[in-house]
PDB file of N, CA and C in Angstrom:
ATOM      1  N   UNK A   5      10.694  -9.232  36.037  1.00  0.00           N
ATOM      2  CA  UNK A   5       9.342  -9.326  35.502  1.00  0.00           C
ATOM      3  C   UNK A   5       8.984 -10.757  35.114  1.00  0.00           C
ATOM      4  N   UNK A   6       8.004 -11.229  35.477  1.00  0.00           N
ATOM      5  CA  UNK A   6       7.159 -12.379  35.459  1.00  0.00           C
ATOM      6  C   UNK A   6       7.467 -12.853  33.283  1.00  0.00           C
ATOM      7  N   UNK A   7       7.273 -11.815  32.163  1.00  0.00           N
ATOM      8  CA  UNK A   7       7.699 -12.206  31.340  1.00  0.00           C
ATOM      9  C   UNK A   7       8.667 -11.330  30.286  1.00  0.00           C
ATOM     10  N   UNK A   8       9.749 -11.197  31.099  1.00  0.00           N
ATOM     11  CA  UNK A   8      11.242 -11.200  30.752  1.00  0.00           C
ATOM     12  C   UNK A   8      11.420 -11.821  29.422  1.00  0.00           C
ATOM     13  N   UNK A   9      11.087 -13.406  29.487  1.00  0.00           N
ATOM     14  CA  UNK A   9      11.718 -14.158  29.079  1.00  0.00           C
ATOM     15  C   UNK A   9      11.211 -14.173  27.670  1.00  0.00           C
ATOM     16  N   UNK A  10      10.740 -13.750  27.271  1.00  0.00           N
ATOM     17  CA  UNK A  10       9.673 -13.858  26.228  1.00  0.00           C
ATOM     18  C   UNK A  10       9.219 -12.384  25.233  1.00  0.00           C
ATOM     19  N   UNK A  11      10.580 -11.378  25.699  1.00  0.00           N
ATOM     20  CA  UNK A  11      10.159  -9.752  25.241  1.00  0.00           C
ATOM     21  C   UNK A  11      10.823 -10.083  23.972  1.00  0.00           C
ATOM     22  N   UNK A  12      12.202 -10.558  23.972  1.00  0.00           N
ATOM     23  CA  UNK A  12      13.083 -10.840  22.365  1.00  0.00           C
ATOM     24  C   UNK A  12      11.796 -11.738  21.603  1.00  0.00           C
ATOM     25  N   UNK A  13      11.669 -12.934  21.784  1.00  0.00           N
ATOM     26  CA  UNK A  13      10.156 -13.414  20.961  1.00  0.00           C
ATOM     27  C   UNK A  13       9.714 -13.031  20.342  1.00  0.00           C
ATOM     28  N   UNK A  14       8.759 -12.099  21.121  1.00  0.00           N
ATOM     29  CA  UNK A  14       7.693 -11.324  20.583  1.00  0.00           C
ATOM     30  C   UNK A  14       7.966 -10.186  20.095  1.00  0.00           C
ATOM     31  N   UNK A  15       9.175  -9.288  20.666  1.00  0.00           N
ATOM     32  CA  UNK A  15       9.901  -8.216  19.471  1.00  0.00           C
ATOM     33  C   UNK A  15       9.582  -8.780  18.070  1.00  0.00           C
ATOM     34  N   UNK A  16      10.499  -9.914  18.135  1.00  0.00           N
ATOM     35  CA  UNK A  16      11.108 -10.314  16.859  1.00  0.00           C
ATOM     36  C   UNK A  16      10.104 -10.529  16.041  1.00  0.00           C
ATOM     37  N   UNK A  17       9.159 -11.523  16.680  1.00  0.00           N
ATOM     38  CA  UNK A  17       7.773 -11.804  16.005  1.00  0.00           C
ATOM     39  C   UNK A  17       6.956 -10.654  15.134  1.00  0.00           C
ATOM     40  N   UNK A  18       6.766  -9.539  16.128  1.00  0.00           N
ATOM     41  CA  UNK A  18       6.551  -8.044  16.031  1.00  0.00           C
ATOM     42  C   UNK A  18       7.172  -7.428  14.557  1.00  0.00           C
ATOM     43  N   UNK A  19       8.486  -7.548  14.461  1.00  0.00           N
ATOM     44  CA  UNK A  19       9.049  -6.880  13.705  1.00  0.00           C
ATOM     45  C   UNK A  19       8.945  -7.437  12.291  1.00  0.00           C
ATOM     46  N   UNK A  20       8.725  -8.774  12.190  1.00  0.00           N
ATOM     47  CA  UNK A  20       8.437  -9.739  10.944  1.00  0.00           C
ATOM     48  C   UNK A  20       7.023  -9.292  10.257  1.00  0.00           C
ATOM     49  N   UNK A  21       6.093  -9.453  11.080  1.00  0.00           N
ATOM     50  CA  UNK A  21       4.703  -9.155  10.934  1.00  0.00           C
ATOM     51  C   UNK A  21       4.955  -7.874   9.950  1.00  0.00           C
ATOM     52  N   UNK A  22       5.365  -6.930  10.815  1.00  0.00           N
ATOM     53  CA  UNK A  22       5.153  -5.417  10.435  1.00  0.00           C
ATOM     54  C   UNK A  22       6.368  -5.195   8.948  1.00  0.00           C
ATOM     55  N   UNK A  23       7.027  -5.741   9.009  1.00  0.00           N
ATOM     56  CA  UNK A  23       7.915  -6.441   7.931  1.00  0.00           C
ATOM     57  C   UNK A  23       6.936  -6.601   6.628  1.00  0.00           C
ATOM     58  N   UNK A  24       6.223  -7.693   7.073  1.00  0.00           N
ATOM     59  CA  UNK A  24       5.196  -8.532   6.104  1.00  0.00           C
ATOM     60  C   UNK A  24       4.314  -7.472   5.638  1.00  0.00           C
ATOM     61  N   UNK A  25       3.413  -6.951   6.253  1.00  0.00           N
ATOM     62  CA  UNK A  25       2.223  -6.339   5.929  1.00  0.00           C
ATOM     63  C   UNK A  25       2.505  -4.679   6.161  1.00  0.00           C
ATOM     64  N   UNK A  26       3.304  -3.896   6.465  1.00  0.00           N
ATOM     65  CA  UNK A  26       3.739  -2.301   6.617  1.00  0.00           C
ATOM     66  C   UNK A  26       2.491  -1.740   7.084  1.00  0.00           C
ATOM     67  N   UNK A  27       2.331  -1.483   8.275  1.00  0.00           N
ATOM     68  CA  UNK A  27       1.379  -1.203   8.622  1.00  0.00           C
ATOM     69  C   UNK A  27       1.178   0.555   8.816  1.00  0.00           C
ATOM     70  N   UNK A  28       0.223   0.957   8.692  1.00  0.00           N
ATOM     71  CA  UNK A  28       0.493   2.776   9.211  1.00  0.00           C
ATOM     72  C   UNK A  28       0.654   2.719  10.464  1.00  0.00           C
ATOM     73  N   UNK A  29      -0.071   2.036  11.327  1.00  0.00           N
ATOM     74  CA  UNK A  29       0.150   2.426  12.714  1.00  0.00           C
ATOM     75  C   UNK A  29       0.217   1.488  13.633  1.00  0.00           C
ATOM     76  N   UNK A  30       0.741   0.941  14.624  1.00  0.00           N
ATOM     77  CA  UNK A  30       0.383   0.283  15.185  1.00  0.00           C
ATOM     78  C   UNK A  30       0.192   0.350  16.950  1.00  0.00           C
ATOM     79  N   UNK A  31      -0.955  -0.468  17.044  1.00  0.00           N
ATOM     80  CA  UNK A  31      -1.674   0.277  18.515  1.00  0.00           C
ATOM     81  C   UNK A  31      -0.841  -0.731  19.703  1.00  0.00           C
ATOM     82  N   UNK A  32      -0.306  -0.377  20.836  1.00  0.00           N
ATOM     83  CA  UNK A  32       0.327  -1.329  21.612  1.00  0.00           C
ATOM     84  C   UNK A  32      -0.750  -0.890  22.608  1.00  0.00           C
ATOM     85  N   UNK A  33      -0.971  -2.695  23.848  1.00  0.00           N
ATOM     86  CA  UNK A  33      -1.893  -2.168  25.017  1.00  0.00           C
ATOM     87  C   UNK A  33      -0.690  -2.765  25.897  1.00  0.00           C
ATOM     88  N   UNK A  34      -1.188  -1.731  27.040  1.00  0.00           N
ATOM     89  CA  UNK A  34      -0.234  -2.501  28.090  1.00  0.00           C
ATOM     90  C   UNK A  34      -0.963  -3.062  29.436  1.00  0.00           C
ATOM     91  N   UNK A  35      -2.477  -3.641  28.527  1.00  0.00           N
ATOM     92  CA  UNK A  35      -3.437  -3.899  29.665  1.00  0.00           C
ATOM     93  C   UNK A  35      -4.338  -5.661  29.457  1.00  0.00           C
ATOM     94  N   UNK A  36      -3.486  -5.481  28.187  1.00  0.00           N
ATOM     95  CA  UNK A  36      -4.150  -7.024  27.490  1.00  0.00           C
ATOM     96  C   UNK A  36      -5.201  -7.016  26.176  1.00  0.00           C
ATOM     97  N   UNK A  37      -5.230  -7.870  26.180  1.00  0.00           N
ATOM     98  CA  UNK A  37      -6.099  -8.373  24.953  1.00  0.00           C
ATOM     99  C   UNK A  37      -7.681  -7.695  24.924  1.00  0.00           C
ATOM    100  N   UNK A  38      -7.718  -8.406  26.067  1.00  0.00           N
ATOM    101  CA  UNK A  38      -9.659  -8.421  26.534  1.00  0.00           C
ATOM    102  C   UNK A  38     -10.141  -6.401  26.294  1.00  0.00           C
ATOM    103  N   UNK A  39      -9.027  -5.766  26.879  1.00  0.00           N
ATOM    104  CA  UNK A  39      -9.019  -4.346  26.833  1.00  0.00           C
ATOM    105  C   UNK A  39      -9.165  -3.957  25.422  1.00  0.00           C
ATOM    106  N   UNK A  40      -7.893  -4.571  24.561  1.00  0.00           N
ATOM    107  CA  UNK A  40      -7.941  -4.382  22.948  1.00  0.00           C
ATOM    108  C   UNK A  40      -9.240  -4.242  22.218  1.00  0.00           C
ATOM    109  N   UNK A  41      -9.545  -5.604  22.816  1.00  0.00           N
ATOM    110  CA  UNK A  41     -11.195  -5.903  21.864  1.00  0.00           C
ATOM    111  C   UNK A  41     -12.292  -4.834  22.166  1.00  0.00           C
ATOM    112  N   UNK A  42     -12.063  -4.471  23.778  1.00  0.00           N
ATOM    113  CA  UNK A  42     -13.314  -3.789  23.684  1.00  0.00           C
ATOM    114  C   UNK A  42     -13.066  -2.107  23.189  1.00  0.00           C
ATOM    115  N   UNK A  43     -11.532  -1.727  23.240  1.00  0.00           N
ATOM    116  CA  UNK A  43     -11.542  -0.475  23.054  1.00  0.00           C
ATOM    117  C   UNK A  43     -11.964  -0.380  21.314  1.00  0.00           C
ATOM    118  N   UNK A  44     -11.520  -1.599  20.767  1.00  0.00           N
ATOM    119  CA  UNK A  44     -11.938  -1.619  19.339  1.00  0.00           C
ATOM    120  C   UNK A  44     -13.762  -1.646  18.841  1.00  0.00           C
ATOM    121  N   UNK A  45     -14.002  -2.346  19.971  1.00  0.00           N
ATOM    122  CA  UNK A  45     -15.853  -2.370  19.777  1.00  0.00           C
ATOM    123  C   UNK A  45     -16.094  -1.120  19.987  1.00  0.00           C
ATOM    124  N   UNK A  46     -15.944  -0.493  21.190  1.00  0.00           N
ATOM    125  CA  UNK A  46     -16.227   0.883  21.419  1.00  0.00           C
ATOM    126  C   UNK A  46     -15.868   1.913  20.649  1.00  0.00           C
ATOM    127  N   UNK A  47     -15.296   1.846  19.885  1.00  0.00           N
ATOM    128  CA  UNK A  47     -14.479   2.735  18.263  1.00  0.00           C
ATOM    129  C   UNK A  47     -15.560   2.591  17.158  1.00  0.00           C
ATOM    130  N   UNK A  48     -15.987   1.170  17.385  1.00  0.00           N
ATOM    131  CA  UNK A  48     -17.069   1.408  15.966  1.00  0.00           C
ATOM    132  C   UNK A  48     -17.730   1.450  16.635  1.00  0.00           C
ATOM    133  N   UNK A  49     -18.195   1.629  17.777  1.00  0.00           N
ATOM    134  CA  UNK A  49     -19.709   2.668  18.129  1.00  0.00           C
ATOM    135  C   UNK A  49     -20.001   4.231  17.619  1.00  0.00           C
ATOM    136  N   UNK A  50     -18.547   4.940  17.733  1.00  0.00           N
ATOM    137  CA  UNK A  50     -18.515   6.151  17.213  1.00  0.00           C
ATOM    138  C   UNK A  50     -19.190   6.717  16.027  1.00  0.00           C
TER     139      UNK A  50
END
């Protein structure tokens, strides 16, 4: 995979965050960012 190299990183990064602030839930995309934002705009349309 194109970014292999970079999954421990962002785990780790991941796990600090959620560390920091305990979050209830957290939403993963496996389509990108740009997707994130809009599924979030489209949520407060509801």
């Amino acid at each position: 995979p194109k970014r292999a190299d970079v999954i421990i990183s962002g785990a780790c990064l991941i796990k600090r965050i959620m560390t920091f602030f305990h979050p209830v839930e957290v939403i993963v995309s496996d389509q990108g960012v740009r997707y994130g934002l809009l599924y979030e705009r489209l949520d407060r349309l509801k």
